[in-house]
Coordinates of C-alpha atoms and ligand atoms in Angstrom, one line a residue:
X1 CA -15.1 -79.8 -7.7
X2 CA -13.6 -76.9 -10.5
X3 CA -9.9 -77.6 -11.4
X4 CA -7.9 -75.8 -12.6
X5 CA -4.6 -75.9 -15.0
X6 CA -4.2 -72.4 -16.0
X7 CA -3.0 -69.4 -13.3
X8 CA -3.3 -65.6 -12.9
X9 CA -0.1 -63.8 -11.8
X10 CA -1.1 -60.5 -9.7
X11 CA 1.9 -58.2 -9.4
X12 CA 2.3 -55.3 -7.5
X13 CA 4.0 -52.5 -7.7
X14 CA 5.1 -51.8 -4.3
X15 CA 7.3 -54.6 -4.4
X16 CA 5.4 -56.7 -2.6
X17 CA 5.4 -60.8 -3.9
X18 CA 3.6 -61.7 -6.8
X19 CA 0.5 -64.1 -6.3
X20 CA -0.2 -66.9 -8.4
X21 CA -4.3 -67.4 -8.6
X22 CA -6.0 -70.2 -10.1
X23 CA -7.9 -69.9 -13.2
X24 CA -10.8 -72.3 -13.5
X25 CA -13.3 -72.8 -17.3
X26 CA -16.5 -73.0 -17.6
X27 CA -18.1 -75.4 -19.9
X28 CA -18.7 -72.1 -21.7
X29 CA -18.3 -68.2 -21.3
X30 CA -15.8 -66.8 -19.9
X31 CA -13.1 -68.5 -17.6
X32 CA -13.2 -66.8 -13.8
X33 CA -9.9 -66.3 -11.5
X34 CA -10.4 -67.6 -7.9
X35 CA -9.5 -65.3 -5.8
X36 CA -10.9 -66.4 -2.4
X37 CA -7.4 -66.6 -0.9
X38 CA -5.9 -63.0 -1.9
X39 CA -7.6 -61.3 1.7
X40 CA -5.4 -64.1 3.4
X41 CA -2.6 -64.0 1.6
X42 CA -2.4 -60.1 0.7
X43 CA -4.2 -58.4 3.6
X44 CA -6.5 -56.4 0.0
X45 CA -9.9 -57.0 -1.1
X46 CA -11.1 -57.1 -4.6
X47 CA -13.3 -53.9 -5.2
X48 CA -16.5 -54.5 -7.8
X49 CA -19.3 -52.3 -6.6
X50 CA -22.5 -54.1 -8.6
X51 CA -20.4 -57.3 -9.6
X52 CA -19.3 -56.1 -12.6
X53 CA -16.6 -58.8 -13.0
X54 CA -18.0 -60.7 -10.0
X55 CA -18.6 -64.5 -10.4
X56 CA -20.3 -64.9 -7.1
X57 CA -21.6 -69.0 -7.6
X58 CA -21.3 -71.5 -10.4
X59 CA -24.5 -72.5 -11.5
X60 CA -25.4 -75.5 -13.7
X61 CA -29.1 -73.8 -14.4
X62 CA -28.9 -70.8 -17.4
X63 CA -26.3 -69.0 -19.5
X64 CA -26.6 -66.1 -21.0
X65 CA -24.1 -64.5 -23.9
X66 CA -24.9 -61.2 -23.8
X67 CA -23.1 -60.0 -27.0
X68 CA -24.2 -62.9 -29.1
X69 CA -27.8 -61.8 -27.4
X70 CA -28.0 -66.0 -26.2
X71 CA -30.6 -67.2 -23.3
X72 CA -29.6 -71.1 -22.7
X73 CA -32.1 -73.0 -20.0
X74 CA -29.6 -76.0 -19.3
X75 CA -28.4 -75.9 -22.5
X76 CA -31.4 -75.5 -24.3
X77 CA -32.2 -72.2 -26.1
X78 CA -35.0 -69.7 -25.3
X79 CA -36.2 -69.4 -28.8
X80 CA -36.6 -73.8 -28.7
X81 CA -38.4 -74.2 -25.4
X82 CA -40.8 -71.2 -26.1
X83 CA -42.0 -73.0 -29.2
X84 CA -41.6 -76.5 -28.4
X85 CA -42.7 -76.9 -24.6
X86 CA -45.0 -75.5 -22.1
X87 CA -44.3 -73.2 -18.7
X88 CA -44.1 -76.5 -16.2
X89 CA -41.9 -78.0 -19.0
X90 CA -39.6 -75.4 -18.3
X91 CA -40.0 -75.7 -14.6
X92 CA -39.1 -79.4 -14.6
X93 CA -36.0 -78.4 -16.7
X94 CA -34.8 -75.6 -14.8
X95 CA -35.4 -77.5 -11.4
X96 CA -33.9 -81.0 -12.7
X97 CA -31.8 -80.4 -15.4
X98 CA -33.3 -82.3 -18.2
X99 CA -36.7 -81.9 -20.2
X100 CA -39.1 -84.5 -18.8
X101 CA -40.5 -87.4 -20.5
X102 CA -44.3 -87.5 -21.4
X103 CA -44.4 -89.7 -18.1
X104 CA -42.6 -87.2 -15.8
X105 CA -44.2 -84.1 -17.9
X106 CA -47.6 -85.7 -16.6
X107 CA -46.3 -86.4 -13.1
X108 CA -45.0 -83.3 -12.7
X109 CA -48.1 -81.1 -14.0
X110 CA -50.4 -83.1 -11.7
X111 CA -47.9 -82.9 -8.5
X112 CA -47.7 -78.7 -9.5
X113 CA -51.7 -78.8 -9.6
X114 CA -52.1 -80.6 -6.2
X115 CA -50.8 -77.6 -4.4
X116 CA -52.3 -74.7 -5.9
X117 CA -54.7 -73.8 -3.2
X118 CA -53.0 -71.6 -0.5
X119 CA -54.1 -72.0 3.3
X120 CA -57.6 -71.2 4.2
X121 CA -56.3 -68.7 6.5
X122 CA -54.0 -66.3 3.9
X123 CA -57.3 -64.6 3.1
X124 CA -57.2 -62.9 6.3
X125 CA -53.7 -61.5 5.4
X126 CA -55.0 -60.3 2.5
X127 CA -58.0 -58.2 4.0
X128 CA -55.0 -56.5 6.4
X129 CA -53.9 -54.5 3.3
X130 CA -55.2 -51.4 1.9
X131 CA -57.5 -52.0 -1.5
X132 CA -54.4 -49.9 -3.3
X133 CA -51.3 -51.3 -2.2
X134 CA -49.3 -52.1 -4.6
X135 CA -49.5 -56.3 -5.5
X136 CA -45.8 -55.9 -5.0
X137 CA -46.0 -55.2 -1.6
X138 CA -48.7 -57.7 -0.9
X139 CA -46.7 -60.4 -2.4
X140 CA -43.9 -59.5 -0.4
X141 CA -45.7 -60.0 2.9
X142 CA -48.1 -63.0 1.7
X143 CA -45.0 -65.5 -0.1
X144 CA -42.9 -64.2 3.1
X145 CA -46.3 -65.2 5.6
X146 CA -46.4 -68.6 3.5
X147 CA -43.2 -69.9 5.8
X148 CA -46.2 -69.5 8.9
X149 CA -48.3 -72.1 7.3
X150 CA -46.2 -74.9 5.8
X151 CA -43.8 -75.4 8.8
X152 CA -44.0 -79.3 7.8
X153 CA -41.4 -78.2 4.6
X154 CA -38.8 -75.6 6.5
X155 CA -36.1 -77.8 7.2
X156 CA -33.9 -77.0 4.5
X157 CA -31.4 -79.3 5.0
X158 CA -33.4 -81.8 4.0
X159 CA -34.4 -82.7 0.4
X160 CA -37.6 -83.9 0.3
X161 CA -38.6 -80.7 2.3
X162 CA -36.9 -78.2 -0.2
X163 CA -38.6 -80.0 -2.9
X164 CA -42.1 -79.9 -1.2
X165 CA -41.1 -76.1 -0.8
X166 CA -40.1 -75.9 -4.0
X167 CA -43.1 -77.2 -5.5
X168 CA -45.6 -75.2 -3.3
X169 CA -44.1 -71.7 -4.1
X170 CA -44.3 -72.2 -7.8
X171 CA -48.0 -73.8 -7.4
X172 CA -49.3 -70.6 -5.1
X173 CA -47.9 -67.9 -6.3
X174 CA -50.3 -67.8 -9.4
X175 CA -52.9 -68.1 -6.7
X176 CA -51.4 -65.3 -4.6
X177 CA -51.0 -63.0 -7.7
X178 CA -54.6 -63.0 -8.8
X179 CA -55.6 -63.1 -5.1
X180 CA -53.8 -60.2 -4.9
X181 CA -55.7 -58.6 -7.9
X182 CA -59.1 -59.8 -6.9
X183 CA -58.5 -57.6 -3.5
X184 CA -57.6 -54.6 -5.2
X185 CA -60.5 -54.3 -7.4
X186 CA -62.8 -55.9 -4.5
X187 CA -63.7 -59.0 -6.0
X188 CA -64.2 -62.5 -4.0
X189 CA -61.0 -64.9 -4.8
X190 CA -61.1 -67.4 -7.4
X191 CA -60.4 -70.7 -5.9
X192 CA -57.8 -72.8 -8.6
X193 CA -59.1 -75.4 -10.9
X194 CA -56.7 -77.9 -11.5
X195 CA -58.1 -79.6 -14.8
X196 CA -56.7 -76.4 -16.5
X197 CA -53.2 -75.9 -17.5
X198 CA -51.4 -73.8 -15.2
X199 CA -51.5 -70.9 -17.5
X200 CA -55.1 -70.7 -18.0
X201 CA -55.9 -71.5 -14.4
X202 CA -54.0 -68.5 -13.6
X203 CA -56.6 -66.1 -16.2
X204 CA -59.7 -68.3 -14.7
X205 CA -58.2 -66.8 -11.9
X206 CA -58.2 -63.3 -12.7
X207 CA -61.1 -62.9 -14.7
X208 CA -63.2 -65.1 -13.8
X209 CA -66.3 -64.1 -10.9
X210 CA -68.6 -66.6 -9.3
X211 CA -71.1 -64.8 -11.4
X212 CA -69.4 -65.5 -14.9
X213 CA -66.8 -67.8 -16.2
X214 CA -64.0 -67.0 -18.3
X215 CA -63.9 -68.2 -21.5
X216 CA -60.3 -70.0 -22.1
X217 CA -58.7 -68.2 -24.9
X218 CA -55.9 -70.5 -26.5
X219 CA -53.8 -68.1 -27.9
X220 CA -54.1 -65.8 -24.8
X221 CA -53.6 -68.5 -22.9
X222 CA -50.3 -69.3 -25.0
X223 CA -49.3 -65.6 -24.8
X224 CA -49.4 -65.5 -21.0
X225 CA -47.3 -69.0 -20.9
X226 CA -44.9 -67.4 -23.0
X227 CA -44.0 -64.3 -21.1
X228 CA -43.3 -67.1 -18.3
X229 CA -41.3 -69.1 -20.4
X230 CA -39.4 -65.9 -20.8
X231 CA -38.9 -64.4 -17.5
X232 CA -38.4 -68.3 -15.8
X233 CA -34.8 -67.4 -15.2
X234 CA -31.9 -65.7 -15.8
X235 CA -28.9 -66.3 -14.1
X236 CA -27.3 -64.3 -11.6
X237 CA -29.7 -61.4 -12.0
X238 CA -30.0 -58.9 -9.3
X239 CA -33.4 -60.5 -7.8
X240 CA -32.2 -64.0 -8.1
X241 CA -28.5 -63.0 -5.8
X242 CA -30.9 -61.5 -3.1
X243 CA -32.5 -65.0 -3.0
X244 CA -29.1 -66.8 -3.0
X245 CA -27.5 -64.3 -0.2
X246 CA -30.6 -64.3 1.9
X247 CA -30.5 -68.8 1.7
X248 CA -27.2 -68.3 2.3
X249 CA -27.9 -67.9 6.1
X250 CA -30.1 -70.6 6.2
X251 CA -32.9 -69.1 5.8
X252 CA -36.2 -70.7 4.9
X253 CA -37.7 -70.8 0.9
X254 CA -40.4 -68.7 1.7
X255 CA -38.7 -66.2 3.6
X256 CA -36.3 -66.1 0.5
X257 CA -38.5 -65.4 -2.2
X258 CA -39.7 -62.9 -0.2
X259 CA -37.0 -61.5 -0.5
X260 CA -36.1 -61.9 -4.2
X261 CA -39.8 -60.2 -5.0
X262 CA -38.6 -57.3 -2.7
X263 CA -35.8 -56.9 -5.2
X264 CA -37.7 -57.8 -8.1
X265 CA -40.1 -54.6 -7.4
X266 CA -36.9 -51.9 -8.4
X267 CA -37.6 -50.0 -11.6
X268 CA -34.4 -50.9 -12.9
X269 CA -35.1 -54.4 -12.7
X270 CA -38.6 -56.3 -12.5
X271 CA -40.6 -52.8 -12.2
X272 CA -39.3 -51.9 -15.8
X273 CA -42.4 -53.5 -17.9
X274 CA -44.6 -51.2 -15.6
X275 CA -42.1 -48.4 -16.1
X276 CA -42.0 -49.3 -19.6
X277 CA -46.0 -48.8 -20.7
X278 CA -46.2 -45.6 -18.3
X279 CA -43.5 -44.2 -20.3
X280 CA -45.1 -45.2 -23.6
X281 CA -48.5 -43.7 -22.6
X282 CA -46.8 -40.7 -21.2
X283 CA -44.9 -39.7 -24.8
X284 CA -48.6 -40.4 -26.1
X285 CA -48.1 -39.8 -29.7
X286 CA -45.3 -40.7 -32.8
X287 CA -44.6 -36.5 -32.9
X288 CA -43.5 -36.6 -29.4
X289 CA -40.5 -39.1 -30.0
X290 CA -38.0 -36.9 -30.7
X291 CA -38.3 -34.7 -27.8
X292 CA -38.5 -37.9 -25.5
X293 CA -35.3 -38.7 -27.1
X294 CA -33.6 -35.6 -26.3
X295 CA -34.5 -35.9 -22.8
X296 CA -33.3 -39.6 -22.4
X297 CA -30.1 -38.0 -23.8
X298 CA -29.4 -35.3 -21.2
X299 CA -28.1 -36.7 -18.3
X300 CA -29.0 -33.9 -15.8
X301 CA -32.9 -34.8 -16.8
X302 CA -32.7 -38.5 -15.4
X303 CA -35.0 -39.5 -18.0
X304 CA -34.4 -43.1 -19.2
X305 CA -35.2 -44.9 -22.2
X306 CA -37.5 -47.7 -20.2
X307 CA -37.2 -51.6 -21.4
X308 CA -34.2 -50.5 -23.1
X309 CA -30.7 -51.4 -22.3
X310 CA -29.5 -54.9 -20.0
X311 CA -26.1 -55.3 -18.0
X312 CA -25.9 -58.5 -20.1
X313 CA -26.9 -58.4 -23.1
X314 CA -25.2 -55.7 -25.6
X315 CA -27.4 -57.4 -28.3
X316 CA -31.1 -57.3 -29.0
X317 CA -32.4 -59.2 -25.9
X318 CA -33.7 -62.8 -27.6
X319 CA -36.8 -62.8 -25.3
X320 CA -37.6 -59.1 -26.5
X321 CA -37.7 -60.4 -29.6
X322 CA -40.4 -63.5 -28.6
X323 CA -42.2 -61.0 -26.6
X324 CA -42.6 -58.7 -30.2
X325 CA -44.0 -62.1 -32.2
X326 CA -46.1 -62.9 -29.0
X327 CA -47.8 -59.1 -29.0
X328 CA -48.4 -59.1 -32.9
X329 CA -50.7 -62.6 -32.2
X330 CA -52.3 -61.2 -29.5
X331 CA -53.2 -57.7 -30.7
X332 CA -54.3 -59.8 -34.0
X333 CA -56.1 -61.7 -32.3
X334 CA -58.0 -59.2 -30.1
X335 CA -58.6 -57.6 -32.9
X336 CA -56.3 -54.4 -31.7
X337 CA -53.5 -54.9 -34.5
X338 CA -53.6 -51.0 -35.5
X339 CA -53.2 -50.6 -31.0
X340 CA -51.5 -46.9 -30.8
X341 CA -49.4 -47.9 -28.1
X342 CA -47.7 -50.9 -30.2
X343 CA -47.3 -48.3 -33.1
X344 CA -45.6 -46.1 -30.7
X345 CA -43.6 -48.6 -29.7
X346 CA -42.2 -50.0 -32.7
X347 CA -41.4 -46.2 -34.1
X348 CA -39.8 -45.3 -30.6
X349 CA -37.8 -48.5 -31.1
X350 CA -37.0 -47.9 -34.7
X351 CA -35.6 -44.3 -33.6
X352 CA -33.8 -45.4 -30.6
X353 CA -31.5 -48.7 -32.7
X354 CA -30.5 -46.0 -35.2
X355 CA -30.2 -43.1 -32.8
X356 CA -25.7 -42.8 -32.6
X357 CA -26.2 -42.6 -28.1
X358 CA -28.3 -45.9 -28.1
X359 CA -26.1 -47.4 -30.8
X360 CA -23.1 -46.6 -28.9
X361 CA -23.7 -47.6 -25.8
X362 CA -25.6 -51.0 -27.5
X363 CA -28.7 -50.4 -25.5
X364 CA -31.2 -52.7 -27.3
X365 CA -34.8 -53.2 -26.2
X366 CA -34.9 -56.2 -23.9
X367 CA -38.0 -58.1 -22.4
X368 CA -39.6 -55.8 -20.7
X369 CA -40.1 -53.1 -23.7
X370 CA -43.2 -55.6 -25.2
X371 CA -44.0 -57.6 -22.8
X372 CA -46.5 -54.5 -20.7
X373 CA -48.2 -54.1 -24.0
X374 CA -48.7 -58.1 -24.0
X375 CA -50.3 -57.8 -20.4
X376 CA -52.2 -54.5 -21.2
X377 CA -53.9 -56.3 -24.0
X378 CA -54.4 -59.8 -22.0
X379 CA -56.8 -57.6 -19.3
X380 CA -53.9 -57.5 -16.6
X381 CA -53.3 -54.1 -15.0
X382 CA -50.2 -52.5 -15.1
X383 CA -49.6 -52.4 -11.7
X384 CA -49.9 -56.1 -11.4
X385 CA -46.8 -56.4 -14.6
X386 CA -44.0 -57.2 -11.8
X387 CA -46.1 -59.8 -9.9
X388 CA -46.3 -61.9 -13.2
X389 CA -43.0 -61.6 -13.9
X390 CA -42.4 -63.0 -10.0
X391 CA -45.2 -65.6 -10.4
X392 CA -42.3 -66.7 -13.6
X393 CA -39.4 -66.1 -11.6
X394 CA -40.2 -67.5 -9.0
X395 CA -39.1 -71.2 -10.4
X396 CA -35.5 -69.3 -11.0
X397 CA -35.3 -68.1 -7.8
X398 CA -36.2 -71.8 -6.3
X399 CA -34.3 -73.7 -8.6
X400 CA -30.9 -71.7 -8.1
X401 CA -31.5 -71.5 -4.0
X402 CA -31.7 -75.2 -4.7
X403 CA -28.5 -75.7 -6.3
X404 CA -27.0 -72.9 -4.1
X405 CA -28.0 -75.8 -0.9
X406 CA -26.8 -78.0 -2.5
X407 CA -23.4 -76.7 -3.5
X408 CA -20.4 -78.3 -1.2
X409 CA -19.0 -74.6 -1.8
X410 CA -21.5 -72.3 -0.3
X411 CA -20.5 -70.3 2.3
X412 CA -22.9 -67.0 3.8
X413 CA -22.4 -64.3 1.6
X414 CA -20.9 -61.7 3.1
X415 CA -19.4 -59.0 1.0
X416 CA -16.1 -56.9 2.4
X417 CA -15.9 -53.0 1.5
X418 CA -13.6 -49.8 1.1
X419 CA -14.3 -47.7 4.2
X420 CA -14.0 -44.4 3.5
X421 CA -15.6 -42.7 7.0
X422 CA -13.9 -41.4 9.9
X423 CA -11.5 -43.2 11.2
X424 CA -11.6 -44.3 15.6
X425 CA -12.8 -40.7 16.8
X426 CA -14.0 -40.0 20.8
X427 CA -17.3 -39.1 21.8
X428 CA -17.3 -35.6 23.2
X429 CA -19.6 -34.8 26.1
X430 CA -22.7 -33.1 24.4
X431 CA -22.4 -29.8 25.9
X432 CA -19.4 -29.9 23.8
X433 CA -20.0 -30.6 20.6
Ligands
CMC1 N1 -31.9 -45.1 -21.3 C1 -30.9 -44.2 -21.5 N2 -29.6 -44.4 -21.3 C2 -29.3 -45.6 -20.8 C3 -30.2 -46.6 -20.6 C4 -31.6 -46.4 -20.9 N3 -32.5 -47.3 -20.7 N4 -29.6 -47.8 -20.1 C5 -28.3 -47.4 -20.0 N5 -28.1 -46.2 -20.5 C6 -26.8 -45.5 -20.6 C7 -26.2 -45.1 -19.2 O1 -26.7 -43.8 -18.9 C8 -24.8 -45.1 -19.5 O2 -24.4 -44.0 -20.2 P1 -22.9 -43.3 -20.0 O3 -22.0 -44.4 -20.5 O4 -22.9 -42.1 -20.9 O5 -22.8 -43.0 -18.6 C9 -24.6 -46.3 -20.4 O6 -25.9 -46.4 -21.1 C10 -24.3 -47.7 -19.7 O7 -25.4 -47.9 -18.8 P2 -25.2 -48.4 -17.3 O8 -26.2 -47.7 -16.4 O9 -23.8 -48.4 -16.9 O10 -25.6 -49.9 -17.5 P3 -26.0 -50.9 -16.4 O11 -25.6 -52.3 -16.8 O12 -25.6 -50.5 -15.0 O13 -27.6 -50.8 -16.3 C11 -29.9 -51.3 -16.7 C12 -28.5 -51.7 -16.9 C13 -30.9 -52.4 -17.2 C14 -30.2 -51.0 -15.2 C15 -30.1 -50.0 -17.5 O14 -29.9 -50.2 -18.9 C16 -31.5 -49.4 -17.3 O15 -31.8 -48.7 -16.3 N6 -32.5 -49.7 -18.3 C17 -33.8 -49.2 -18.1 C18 -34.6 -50.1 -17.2 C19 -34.9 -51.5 -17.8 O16 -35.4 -51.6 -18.9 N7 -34.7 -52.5 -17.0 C20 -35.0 -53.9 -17.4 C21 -33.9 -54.8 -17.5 S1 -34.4 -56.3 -18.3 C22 -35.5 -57.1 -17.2 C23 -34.7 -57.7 -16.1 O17 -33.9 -58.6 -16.3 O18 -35.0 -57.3 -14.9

């Protein structure tokens, strides 16, 4: 597949003989060196404790330039497909590779809408949990529990089953997210209706009861597919490698994502527009700014500026700045444009891009910095924040498992490491310890 024309030299200084590495390009960003033969040839491993300089696949799907602040979608950027298209446009793009015609746009929205309904039976899993659990954790154990009731797609080495698989786990898990919602707050689910798009299905949903419909808001309805759009994919994020690593045994899709939400729930990653609004209601008022500032800046108080900051991008994050446009229509439109927590927000960003540590370091507010106000104003809870941002990612997460399958390279993952313990010791008897 990659060639290569151009080689890396690694020298050592122990006399040992040079290696000659090949250097492969991308058709953009930077070029990687291949060094899958060095353990073979040199006896070493590479050391790159959170992949720091780690290319661990290619991928075809999205490319991010993190110093121009860039988010491509095979090819096409953010800013284009979150004005231009819809979520399930973006699906079709990220899982084929091209934008669909109208034909395949209106095969491909009905085909997503046939399979919204989860088994009968998954509401019995749901009444297993605690009213409070965390949505987190019941999406974990419910996407994981879907592999129980669609055995007729598991096979993964075969297509048409990874498609069907593919196409159910982006269908349910808007269904699974506001089932999930409707348990906690002890309402009767919402079956799907498919003659709505799959944005306002999902807030029929929610807010919906059988005793009231819910009125379909366009621009809410637009805000909601936006964050989506958004938070669809992004490369080789930490979530998305879980989901690569676990399909790299062979495991099944479901069974995957599971996994990928698992990841997904960390406060440094998907947890962060949670983190993000409970740190904004915490400071609670423009005067307390500086002080919160202070405290961000003193290491030993392991206070962090939440939604701020991105091992990518050293730029302003493009899809925080969508997600700033997207909460000025909303709060305008809901009639909350003087909201304090949006004030406080936009004067705590203000101080923060002029603030030398911030500026330094180029920590710039990325998605997750707006996008909790967006949901607190839409109606959704905070604690339910991560599980739309897996209902969006979960189309990421399929679509590169997909190409991962699919990929003549893949091997398991199976990382190496430094050992640093004891070395061989003997068991004494007990007595003698
Ligand atoms: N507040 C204060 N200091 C920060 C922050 C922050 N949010 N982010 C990074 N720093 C500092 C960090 O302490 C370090 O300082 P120093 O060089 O003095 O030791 C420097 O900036 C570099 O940070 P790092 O920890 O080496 O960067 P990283 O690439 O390992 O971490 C991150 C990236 C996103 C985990 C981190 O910026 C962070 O924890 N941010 C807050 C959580 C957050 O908003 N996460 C959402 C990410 S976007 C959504 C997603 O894709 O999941």
């Amino acid at each position: 597949m990659i060639t290569s024309d151009t080689k890396a030299t690694l020298s050592f200084s122990d006399g040992s003989a040079p290696l000659e590495m090949p250097i492969y390009k991308g058709s953009i960003g930077p070029d990687v060196i291949d060094i899958r033969k060095l353990y073979a040839a040199t006896g070493m491993f590479t050391y790159d404790p959170g992949f720091m300089s780690t290319a661990a696949c290619n991928s075809a799907i999205t490319y991010i330039d993190g110093d121009k602040g860039e988010l491509l979608y095979r090819g096409y950027p953010i800013e284009q497909l979150a004005a231009k298209g819809d979520f399930l446009e973006s699906c079709y793009l990220l899982l084929n590779g091209e934008l669909p015609n109208l034909t395949q746009k209106k095969e491909f929205d009905y085909l997503v809408s046939r399979h919204t309904m989860v088994h009968e039976q998954m509401q019995f899993f749901f009444r297993g949990f605690r009213r409070d659990a965390h949505p987190m954790s019941v999406l974990v154990g419910t996407v994981g529990a879907l592999a129980s009731f669609y055995h007729d797609s598991l096979d993964i080495n075969d297509p048409h089953h990874r498609e069907v698989s593919a196409i159910r786990l982006i269908a349910k898990m808007p269904t699974l997210v506001a089932m999930a919602y409707k348990y906690s707050v002890g309402q009767p689910f919402v079956y799907p209706k498919n003659e709505l798009s799959f944005s306002a299905n999902f807030m029929r949903m929610m807010f919906s009861t059988p005793c009231e419909d819910y009125p379909v808001n366009d621009v809410l309805v637009r805000a909601l597919d936006r964050i989506l759009i958004l938070h669809a994919d992004h490369e080789q994020n930490a979530s998305t490698s879980t989901v690569r690593l676990a399909g790299s045994s062979g495991a099944n899709p479901f069974a995957c994502i599971a996994a990928g939400i698992a990841c997904l729930w960390g406060p440094a990653h998907g947890g962060a527009n949670e983190a993000a609004l409970s740190m904004l209601e915490k400071i609670g008022s423009v005067d307390h700014i500086p002080e919160f500032i202070r405290q961000v800046k003193d290491k030993n108080s392991g206070v962090k500026l939440m939604g701020f900051g991105h091992r990518v991008y050293k730029n302003y994050d493009p899809r925080a700045k969508l997600m700033r446009e997207t909460c000025y229509e909303v709060l305008a439109e809901l009639g909350l444009a003087n909201d304090p927590l949006f004030k406080l927000a936009m004067a705590l960003e203000k101080i923060a891009l002029e603030d030398e540590y911030f500026v330094t370091r180029k920590l710039y507010p990325n998605v997750d910095f707006y996008s909790g106000i967006v949901q607190r104003a839409l109606g959704i809870p905070t604690a339910l924040f991560t599980g739309i941002f897996a209902m969006a990612r979960t189309v990421g997460w399929v679509a590169q498992w997909k190409e991962m399958i699919s990929d003549p390279e893949q091997k398991i993952g199976r990382p190496r490491q430094l050992f640093i313990g004891e070395p061989v010791r003997t068991v004494k008897p007990i007595e003698s310890r």
